[in-house]
Amino acid sequence: GVGSMPGMWGDINKIDFPALTRDFAEKANVVGEVFAKNGQLLMYHNHAREYFCDIGGLDAMEYLAANIPADKMGFTLDTHWIMAGNREPVTVIRDLAARGMPMIMVTHQMEFARAVATEILFMEHGRVIEQGTHRELLAKGGFYKELHEAQFAQ
């Protein structure tokens, strides 16, 4: 996957972020095609900066979603950066889902995961220990259920 790290190009206030985003979208279409031919999907990881950029009335995330087909690129979304960009994570996810964009969401909020996920991978020490829908994981009675009950016992 890739993500926007404009600080690596110097003073962030001097970067033409709309031009950088347009250039990235053009190149991501080419690279995404190579990935797709090899059974892989290019993924883009968000930061807050994408939500403060205006490209013809779209922020950078909307621009990327509109200009790179779902079969060439998906998104790994971090709720922290979405909120730092003054956006509501559920709205961003639903907008990308409406475009058919593949997504991987990283969150520690079980209620949020339950509300938006089609499948949940519950990880411990970097390994997937349980996998399924929210209902399936509760029915299994494993660690996910134990943590869920502890989190919502209050």
PDB file of C-alpha atoms in Angstrom:
ATOM      1  CA  GLY A   1       0.000   0.000   0.000  1.00  0.00           C
ATOM      2  CA  VAL A   2       0.894   3.648  -0.296  1.00  0.00           C
ATOM      3  CA  GLY A   3      -0.102   6.831   1.484  1.00  0.00           C
ATOM      4  CA  SER A   4       0.435  10.525   1.318  1.00  0.00           C
ATOM      5  CA  MET A   5       3.518  11.648   3.219  1.00  0.00           C
ATOM      6  CA  PRO A   6       3.961  15.186   1.868  1.00  0.00           C
ATOM      7  CA  GLY A   7       6.417  16.128   4.611  1.00  0.00           C
ATOM      8  CA  MET A   8       9.044  14.029   2.887  1.00  0.00           C
ATOM      9  CA  TRP A   9       9.031  16.530  -0.017  1.00  0.00           C
ATOM     10  CA  GLY A  10       9.891  19.535   2.145  1.00  0.00           C
ATOM     11  CA  ASP A  11       7.773  22.287   3.685  1.00  0.00           C
ATOM     12  CA  ILE A  12       4.188  21.007   3.700  1.00  0.00           C
ATOM     13  CA  ASN A  13       2.880  24.567   3.250  1.00  0.00           C
ATOM     14  CA  LYS A  14       4.715  24.906  -0.082  1.00  0.00           C
ATOM     15  CA  ILE A  15       3.473  21.659  -1.638  1.00  0.00           C
ATOM     16  CA  ASP A  16       0.878  21.865  -4.417  1.00  0.00           C
ATOM     17  CA  PHE A  17      -1.182  19.080  -2.906  1.00  0.00           C
ATOM     18  CA  PRO A  18      -3.914  19.150  -5.607  1.00  0.00           C
ATOM     19  CA  ALA A  19      -1.251  18.687  -8.324  1.00  0.00           C
ATOM     20  CA  LEU A  20       0.432  15.956  -6.271  1.00  0.00           C
ATOM     21  CA  THR A  21      -2.926  14.161  -5.877  1.00  0.00           C
ATOM     22  CA  ARG A  22      -3.759  14.402  -9.597  1.00  0.00           C
ATOM     23  CA  ASP A  23      -0.290  13.059 -10.459  1.00  0.00           C
ATOM     24  CA  PHE A  24      -0.659  10.250  -7.930  1.00  0.00           C
ATOM     25  CA  ALA A  25      -4.063   9.245  -9.367  1.00  0.00           C
ATOM     26  CA  GLU A  26      -2.603   9.047 -12.869  1.00  0.00           C
ATOM     27  CA  LYS A  27       0.317   6.885 -11.725  1.00  0.00           C
ATOM     28  CA  ALA A  28      -1.849   4.759  -9.406  1.00  0.00           C
ATOM     29  CA  ASN A  29      -4.011   3.765 -12.375  1.00  0.00           C
ATOM     30  CA  VAL A  30      -0.930   2.408 -14.153  1.00  0.00           C
ATOM     31  CA  VAL A  31       0.506   0.685 -11.071  1.00  0.00           C
ATOM     32  CA  GLY A  32      -2.940  -0.584 -10.051  1.00  0.00           C
ATOM     33  CA  GLU A  33      -3.280  -2.265 -13.438  1.00  0.00           C
ATOM     34  CA  VAL A  34       0.016  -4.125 -12.878  1.00  0.00           C
ATOM     35  CA  PHE A  35      -1.120  -5.196  -9.397  1.00  0.00           C
ATOM     36  CA  ALA A  36      -4.503  -6.361 -10.753  1.00  0.00           C
ATOM     37  CA  LYS A  37      -2.837  -8.466 -13.465  1.00  0.00           C
ATOM     38  CA  ASN A  38      -0.949 -10.232 -10.669  1.00  0.00           C
ATOM     39  CA  GLY A  39      -4.050 -10.831  -8.533  1.00  0.00           C
ATOM     40  CA  GLN A  40      -3.213  -8.031  -6.084  1.00  0.00           C
ATOM     41  CA  LEU A  41      -4.791  -4.723  -5.149  1.00  0.00           C
ATOM     42  CA  LEU A  42      -2.960  -1.449  -4.584  1.00  0.00           C
ATOM     43  CA  MET A  43      -4.119   0.109  -1.280  1.00  0.00           C
ATOM     44  CA  TYR A  44      -3.981   3.772  -0.237  1.00  0.00           C
ATOM     45  CA  HIS A  45      -3.627   4.708   3.446  1.00  0.00           C
ATOM     46  CA  ASN A  46      -5.235   7.996   4.458  1.00  0.00           C
ATOM     47  CA  HIS A  47      -3.988  10.853   6.625  1.00  0.00           C
ATOM     48  CA  ALA A  48      -5.742  14.095   7.638  1.00  0.00           C
ATOM     49  CA  ARG A  49      -4.199  16.203   4.850  1.00  0.00           C
ATOM     50  CA  GLU A  50      -6.356  14.610   2.155  1.00  0.00           C
ATOM     51  CA  TYR A  51      -9.487  16.122   3.718  1.00  0.00           C
ATOM     52  CA  PHE A  52      -8.160  19.719   3.601  1.00  0.00           C
ATOM     53  CA  CYS A  53      -7.296  19.693  -0.099  1.00  0.00           C
ATOM     54  CA  ASP A  54      -9.708  21.077  -2.712  1.00  0.00           C
ATOM     55  CA  ILE A  55      -9.509  19.667  -6.229  1.00  0.00           C
ATOM     56  CA  GLY A  56     -12.417  21.010  -8.243  1.00  0.00           C
ATOM     57  CA  GLY A  57     -14.813  20.784  -5.303  1.00  0.00           C
ATOM     58  CA  LEU A  58     -13.582  17.374  -4.113  1.00  0.00           C
ATOM     59  CA  ASP A  59     -11.206  16.625  -1.286  1.00  0.00           C
ATOM     60  CA  ALA A  60      -8.224  14.423  -2.183  1.00  0.00           C
ATOM     61  CA  MET A  61      -9.878  11.213  -0.928  1.00  0.00           C
ATOM     62  CA  GLU A  62     -12.995  11.894  -3.000  1.00  0.00           C
ATOM     63  CA  TYR A  63     -10.804  12.729  -5.994  1.00  0.00           C
ATOM     64  CA  LEU A  64      -8.848   9.485  -5.693  1.00  0.00           C
ATOM     65  CA  ALA A  65     -12.039   7.431  -5.308  1.00  0.00           C
ATOM     66  CA  ALA A  66     -13.572   9.148  -8.352  1.00  0.00           C
ATOM     67  CA  ASN A  67     -10.488   8.782 -10.551  1.00  0.00           C
ATOM     68  CA  ILE A  68      -9.088   5.349  -9.694  1.00  0.00           C
ATOM     69  CA  PRO A  69     -11.368   2.347 -10.338  1.00  0.00           C
ATOM     70  CA  ALA A  70     -12.099  -0.039  -7.471  1.00  0.00           C
ATOM     71  CA  ASP A  71     -10.392  -2.885  -9.342  1.00  0.00           C
ATOM     72  CA  LYS A  72      -7.118  -0.913  -9.319  1.00  0.00           C
ATOM     73  CA  MET A  73      -7.023   0.544  -5.807  1.00  0.00           C
ATOM     74  CA  GLY A  74      -8.689   0.269  -2.422  1.00  0.00           C
ATOM     75  CA  PHE A  75      -8.297   2.150   0.842  1.00  0.00           C
ATOM     76  CA  THR A  76      -6.890   1.321   4.251  1.00  0.00           C
ATOM     77  CA  LEU A  77      -8.633   3.801   6.485  1.00  0.00           C
ATOM     78  CA  ASP A  78      -7.544   5.033   9.881  1.00  0.00           C
ATOM     79  CA  THR A  79     -10.378   6.525  11.928  1.00  0.00           C
ATOM     80  CA  HIS A  80      -7.931   8.801  13.775  1.00  0.00           C
ATOM     81  CA  TRP A  81      -6.884  10.587  10.571  1.00  0.00           C
ATOM     82  CA  ILE A  82     -10.436  10.765   9.263  1.00  0.00           C
ATOM     83  CA  MET A  83     -11.530  12.560  12.456  1.00  0.00           C
ATOM     84  CA  ALA A  84      -8.392  14.761  12.397  1.00  0.00           C
ATOM     85  CA  GLY A  85      -9.541  15.782   8.906  1.00  0.00           C
ATOM     86  CA  ASN A  86     -12.859  16.948  10.415  1.00  0.00           C
ATOM     87  CA  ARG A  87     -14.798  14.105   8.805  1.00  0.00           C
ATOM     88  CA  GLU A  88     -17.093  11.493  10.300  1.00  0.00           C
ATOM     89  CA  PRO A  89     -15.634   7.987   9.739  1.00  0.00           C
ATOM     90  CA  VAL A  90     -19.012   6.338   9.077  1.00  0.00           C
ATOM     91  CA  THR A  91     -19.794   8.917   6.382  1.00  0.00           C
ATOM     92  CA  VAL A  92     -16.408   8.438   4.678  1.00  0.00           C
ATOM     93  CA  ILE A  93     -16.822   4.652   4.732  1.00  0.00           C
ATOM     94  CA  ARG A  94     -20.362   4.758   3.380  1.00  0.00           C
ATOM     95  CA  ASP A  95     -19.353   7.161   0.591  1.00  0.00           C
ATOM     96  CA  LEU A  96     -16.475   4.889  -0.468  1.00  0.00           C
ATOM     97  CA  ALA A  97     -18.670   1.790  -0.188  1.00  0.00           C
ATOM     98  CA  ALA A  98     -21.276   3.444  -2.438  1.00  0.00           C
ATOM     99  CA  ARG A  99     -18.533   3.718  -5.079  1.00  0.00           C
ATOM    100  CA  GLY A 100     -17.704   0.031  -4.622  1.00  0.00           C
ATOM    101  CA  MET A 101     -14.245   0.791  -3.210  1.00  0.00           C
ATOM    102  CA  PRO A 102     -12.530  -2.034  -1.300  1.00  0.00           C
ATOM    103  CA  MET A 103     -11.590  -0.973   2.240  1.00  0.00           C
ATOM    104  CA  ILE A 104      -9.722  -2.203   5.259  1.00  0.00           C
ATOM    105  CA  MET A 105     -10.537  -0.326   8.458  1.00  0.00           C
ATOM    106  CA  VAL A 106      -8.315  -0.151  11.510  1.00  0.00           C
ATOM    107  CA  THR A 107     -10.227   0.580  14.717  1.00  0.00           C
ATOM    108  CA  HIS A 108     -10.257  -0.250  18.408  1.00  0.00           C
ATOM    109  CA  GLN A 109     -13.918   0.712  18.754  1.00  0.00           C
ATOM    110  CA  MET A 110     -15.968  -2.484  18.696  1.00  0.00           C
ATOM    111  CA  GLU A 111     -19.302  -0.676  18.286  1.00  0.00           C
ATOM    112  CA  PHE A 112     -17.934   1.146  15.260  1.00  0.00           C
ATOM    113  CA  ALA A 113     -16.642  -2.108  13.739  1.00  0.00           C
ATOM    114  CA  ARG A 114     -20.000  -3.772  14.326  1.00  0.00           C
ATOM    115  CA  ALA A 115     -21.811  -0.881  12.629  1.00  0.00           C
ATOM    116  CA  VAL A 116     -19.743  -0.777   9.432  1.00  0.00           C
ATOM    117  CA  ALA A 117     -17.894  -4.069   8.923  1.00  0.00           C
ATOM    118  CA  THR A 118     -19.000  -6.844   6.592  1.00  0.00           C
ATOM    119  CA  GLU A 119     -16.303  -9.030   8.130  1.00  0.00           C
ATOM    120  CA  ILE A 120     -14.213  -8.606  11.277  1.00  0.00           C
ATOM    121  CA  LEU A 121     -10.689  -9.894  11.757  1.00  0.00           C
ATOM    122  CA  PHE A 122      -9.871  -9.908  15.461  1.00  0.00           C
ATOM    123  CA  MET A 123      -6.127  -9.767  15.985  1.00  0.00           C
ATOM    124  CA  GLU A 124      -3.778 -10.408  18.869  1.00  0.00           C
ATOM    125  CA  HIS A 125      -0.006  -9.905  18.682  1.00  0.00           C
ATOM    126  CA  GLY A 126      -0.230  -9.361  14.917  1.00  0.00           C
ATOM    127  CA  ARG A 127      -2.103 -12.618  14.193  1.00  0.00           C
ATOM    128  CA  VAL A 128      -5.738 -13.145  13.265  1.00  0.00           C
ATOM    129  CA  ILE A 129      -7.234 -15.188  16.108  1.00  0.00           C
ATOM    130  CA  GLU A 130     -10.929 -14.926  15.198  1.00  0.00           C
ATOM    131  CA  GLN A 131     -12.746 -14.037  11.995  1.00  0.00           C
ATOM    132  CA  GLY A 132     -16.390 -13.578  11.019  1.00  0.00           C
ATOM    133  CA  THR A 133     -19.323 -11.203  11.263  1.00  0.00           C
ATOM    134  CA  HIS A 134     -20.158  -9.581  14.580  1.00  0.00           C
ATOM    135  CA  ARG A 135     -22.952 -12.114  15.211  1.00  0.00           C
ATOM    136  CA  GLU A 136     -20.763 -15.084  14.227  1.00  0.00           C
ATOM    137  CA  LEU A 137     -17.993 -13.948  16.560  1.00  0.00           C
ATOM    138  CA  LEU A 138     -20.395 -13.493  19.476  1.00  0.00           C
ATOM    139  CA  ALA A 139     -21.888 -16.944  18.804  1.00  0.00           C
ATOM    140  CA  LYS A 140     -18.416 -18.556  18.846  1.00  0.00           C
ATOM    141  CA  GLY A 141     -18.024 -17.436  22.452  1.00  0.00           C
ATOM    142  CA  GLY A 142     -14.310 -16.691  22.105  1.00  0.00           C
ATOM    143  CA  PHE A 143     -12.090 -13.772  23.008  1.00  0.00           C
ATOM    144  CA  TYR A 144     -14.069 -11.338  20.813  1.00  0.00           C
ATOM    145  CA  LYS A 145     -17.236 -12.062  22.793  1.00  0.00           C
ATOM    146  CA  GLU A 146     -15.373 -11.758  26.092  1.00  0.00           C
ATOM    147  CA  LEU A 147     -13.909  -8.376  25.130  1.00  0.00           C
ATOM    148  CA  HIS A 148     -17.238  -7.185  23.686  1.00  0.00           C
ATOM    149  CA  GLU A 149     -19.051  -8.004  26.911  1.00  0.00           C
ATOM    150  CA  ALA A 150     -16.357  -6.310  28.990  1.00  0.00           C
ATOM    151  CA  GLN A 151     -16.460  -3.189  26.816  1.00  0.00           C
ATOM    152  CA  PHE A 152     -20.244  -2.850  27.009  1.00  0.00           C
ATOM    153  CA  ALA A 153     -20.804  -4.014  30.591  1.00  0.00           C
ATOM    154  CA  GLN A 154     -20.813  -0.444  31.851  1.00  0.00           C
TER     155      GLN A 154
END
